[in-house]
Short mmCIF file of N, CA and C in Angstrom, two decimals:
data_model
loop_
_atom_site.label_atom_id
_atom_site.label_comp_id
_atom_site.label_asym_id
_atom_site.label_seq_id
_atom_site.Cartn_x
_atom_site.Cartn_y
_atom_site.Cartn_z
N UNK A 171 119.84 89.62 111.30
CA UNK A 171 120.38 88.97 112.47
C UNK A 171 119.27 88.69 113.47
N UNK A 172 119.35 88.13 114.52
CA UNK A 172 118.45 87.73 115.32
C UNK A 172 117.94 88.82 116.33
N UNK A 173 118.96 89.72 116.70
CA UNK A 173 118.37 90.65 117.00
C UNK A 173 117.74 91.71 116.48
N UNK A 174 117.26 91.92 115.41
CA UNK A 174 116.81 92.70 114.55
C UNK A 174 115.58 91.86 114.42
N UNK A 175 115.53 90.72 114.08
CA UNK A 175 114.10 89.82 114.02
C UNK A 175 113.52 89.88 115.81
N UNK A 176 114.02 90.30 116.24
CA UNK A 176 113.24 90.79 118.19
C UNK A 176 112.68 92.32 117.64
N UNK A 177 113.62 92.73 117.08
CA UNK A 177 113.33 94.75 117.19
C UNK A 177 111.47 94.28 115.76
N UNK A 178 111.47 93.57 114.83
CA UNK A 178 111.06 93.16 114.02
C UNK A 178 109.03 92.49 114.22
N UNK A 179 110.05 91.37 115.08
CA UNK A 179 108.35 91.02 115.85
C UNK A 179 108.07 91.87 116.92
N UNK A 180 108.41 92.82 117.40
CA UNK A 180 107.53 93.61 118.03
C UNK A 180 106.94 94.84 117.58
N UNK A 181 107.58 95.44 116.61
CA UNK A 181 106.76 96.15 115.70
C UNK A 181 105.32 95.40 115.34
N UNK A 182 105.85 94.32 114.66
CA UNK A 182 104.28 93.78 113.89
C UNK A 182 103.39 93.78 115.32
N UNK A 183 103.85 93.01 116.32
CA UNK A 183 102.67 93.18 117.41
C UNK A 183 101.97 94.26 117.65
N UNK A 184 103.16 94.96 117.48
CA UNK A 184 102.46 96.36 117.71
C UNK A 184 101.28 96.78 116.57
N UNK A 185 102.07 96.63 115.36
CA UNK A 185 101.02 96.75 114.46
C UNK A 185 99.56 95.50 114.06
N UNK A 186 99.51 94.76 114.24
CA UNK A 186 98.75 93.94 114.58
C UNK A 186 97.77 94.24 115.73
N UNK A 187 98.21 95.29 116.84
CA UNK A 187 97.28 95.57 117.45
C UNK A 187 96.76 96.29 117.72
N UNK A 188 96.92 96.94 116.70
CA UNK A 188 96.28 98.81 116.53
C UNK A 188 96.79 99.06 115.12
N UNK A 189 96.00 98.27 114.09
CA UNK A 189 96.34 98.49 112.55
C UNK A 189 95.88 99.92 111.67
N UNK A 190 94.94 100.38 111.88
CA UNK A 190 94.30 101.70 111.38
C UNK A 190 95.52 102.73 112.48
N UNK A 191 95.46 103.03 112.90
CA UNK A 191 96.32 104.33 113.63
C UNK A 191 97.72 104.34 114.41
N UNK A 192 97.82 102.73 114.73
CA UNK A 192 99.46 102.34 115.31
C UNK A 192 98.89 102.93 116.76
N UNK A 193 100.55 102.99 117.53
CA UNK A 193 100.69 103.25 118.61
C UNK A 193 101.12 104.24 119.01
N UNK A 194 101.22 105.53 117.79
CA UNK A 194 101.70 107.09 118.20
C UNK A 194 103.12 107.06 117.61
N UNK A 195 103.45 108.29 117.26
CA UNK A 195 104.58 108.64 116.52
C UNK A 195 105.87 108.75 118.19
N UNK A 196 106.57 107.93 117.72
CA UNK A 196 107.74 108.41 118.37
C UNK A 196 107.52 107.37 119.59
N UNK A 197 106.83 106.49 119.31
CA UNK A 197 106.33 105.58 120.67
C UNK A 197 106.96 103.95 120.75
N UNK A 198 107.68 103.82 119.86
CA UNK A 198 107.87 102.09 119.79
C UNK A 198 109.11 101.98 121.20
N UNK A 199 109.95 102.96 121.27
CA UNK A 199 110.65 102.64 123.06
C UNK A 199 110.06 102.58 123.84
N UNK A 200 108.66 103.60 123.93
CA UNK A 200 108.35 103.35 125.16
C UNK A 200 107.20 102.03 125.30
N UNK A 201 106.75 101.67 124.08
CA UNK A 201 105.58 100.26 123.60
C UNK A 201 106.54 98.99 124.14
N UNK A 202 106.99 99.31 123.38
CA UNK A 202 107.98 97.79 123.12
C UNK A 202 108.58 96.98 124.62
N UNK A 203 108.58 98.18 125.91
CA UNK A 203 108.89 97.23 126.97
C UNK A 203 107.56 96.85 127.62
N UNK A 204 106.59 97.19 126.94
CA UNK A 204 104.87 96.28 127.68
C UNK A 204 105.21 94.94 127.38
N UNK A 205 104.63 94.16 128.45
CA UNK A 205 105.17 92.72 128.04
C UNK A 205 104.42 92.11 127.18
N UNK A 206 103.62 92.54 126.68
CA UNK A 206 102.95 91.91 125.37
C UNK A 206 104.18 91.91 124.17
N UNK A 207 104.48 93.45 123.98
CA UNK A 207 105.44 93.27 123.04
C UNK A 207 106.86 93.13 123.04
N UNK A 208 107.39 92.87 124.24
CA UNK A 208 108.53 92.44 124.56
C UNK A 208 109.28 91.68 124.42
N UNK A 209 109.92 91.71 123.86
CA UNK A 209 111.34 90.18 123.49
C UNK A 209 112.39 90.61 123.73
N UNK A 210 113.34 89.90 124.21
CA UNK A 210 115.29 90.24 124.85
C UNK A 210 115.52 90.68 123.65
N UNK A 211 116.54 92.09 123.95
CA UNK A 211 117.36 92.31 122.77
C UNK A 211 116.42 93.09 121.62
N UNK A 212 114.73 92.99 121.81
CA UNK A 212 114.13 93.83 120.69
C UNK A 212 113.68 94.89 121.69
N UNK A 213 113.97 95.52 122.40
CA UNK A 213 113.53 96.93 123.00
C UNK A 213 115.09 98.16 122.63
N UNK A 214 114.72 98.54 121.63
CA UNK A 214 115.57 99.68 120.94
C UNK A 214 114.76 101.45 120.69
N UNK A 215 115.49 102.25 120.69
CA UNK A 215 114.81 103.30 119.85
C UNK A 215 113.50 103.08 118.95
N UNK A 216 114.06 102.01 118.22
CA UNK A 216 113.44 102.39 116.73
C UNK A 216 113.50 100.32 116.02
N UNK A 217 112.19 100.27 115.68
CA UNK A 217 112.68 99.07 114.83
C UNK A 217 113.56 98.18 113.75
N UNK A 218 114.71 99.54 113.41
CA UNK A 218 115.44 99.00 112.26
C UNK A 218 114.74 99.06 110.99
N UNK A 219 113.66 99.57 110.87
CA UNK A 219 113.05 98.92 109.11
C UNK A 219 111.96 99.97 109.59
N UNK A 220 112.08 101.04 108.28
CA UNK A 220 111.34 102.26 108.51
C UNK A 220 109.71 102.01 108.19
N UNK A 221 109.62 100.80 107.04
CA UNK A 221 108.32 100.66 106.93
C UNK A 221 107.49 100.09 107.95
N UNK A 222 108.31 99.03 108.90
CA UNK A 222 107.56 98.36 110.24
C UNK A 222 107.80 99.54 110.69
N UNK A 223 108.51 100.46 111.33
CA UNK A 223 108.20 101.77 112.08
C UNK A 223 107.08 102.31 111.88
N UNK A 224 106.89 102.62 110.57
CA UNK A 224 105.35 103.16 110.37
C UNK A 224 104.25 102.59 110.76
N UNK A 225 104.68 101.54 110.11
CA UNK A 225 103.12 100.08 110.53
C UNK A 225 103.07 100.24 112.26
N UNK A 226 104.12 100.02 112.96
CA UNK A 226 103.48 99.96 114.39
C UNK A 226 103.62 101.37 115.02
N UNK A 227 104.12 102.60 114.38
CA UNK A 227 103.44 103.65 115.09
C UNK A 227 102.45 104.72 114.59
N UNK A 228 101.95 104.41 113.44
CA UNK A 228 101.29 105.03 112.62
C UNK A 228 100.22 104.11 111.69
N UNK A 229 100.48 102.79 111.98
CA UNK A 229 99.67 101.91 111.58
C UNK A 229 99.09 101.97 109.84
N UNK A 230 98.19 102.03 109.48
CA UNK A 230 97.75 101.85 107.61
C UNK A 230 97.95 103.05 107.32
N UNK A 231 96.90 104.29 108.37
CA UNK A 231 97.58 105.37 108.10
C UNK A 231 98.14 106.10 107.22
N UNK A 232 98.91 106.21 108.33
CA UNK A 232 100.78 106.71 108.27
C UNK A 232 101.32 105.71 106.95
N UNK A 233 101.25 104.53 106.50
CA UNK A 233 101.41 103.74 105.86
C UNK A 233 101.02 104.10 104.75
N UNK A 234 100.05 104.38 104.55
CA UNK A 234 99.34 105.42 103.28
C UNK A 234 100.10 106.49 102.51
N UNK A 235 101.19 107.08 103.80
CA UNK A 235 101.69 108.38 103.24
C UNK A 235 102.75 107.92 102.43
N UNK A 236 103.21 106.84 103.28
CA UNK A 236 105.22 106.11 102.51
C UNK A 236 104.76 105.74 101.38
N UNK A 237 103.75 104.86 101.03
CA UNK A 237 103.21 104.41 99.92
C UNK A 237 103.19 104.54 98.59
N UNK A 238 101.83 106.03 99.06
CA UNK A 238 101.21 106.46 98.13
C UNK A 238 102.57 107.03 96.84
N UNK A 239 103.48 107.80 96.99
CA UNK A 239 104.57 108.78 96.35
C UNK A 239 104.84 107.57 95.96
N UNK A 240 105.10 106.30 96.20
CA UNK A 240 105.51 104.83 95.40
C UNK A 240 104.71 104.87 93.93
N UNK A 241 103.15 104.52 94.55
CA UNK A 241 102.18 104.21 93.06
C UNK A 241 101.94 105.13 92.40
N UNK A 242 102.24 106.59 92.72
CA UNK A 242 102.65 107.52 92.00
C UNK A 242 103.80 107.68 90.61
N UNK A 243 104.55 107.31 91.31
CA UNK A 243 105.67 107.47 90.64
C UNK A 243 105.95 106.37 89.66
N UNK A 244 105.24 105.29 90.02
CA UNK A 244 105.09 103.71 89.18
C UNK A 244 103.85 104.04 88.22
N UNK A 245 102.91 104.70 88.41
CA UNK A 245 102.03 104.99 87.60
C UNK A 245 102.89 105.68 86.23
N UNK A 246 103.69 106.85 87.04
CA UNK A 246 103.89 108.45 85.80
C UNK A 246 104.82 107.24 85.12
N UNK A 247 105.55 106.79 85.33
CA UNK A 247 107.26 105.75 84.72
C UNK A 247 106.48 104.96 83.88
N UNK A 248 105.72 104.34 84.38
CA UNK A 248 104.42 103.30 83.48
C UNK A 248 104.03 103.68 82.13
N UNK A 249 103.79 105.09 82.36
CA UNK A 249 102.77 105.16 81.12
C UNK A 249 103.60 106.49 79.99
N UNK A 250 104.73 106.42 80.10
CA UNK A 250 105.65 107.23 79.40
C UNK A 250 105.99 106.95 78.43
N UNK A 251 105.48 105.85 77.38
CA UNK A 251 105.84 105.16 76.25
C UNK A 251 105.31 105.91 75.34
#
């Protein structure tokens, strides 16, 4: 919905502007009303979409951690033949 694409682009701003480390855990309410990253209707808790959560408060990171247990687990499933 359209408001979810507000909660959406301001994550990425966020992440876009602090890509290695984000903007701090637990920080996108209080980020999101700087008027850089501000849009009507996208200043919430939380971005809706746990992986942009990470990206803009934990940036590659933090991003690293959701990830990694992915290519893990696609690796072990992979090679089980």
């Amino acid at each position: 919905s359209l408001l979810h694409s507000h909660h959406y682009q301001s994550a990425f701003k966020m992440f876009k502007d602090d890509i290695i480390f984000g903007k701090g855990v637990n920080t996108f309410r209080k980020v999101c009303k700087e008027k850089e990253y501000f849009y009507h209707y996208g200043c919430t808790t939380h971005p809706h979409n746990t992986y942009l959560q990470f990206m803009a408060e934990m940036g590659v990171v933090g991003l690293v951690f959701i990830l990694l247990p992915f290519y893990y687990v696609t690796l072990f499933f992979g090679n089980l033949e």
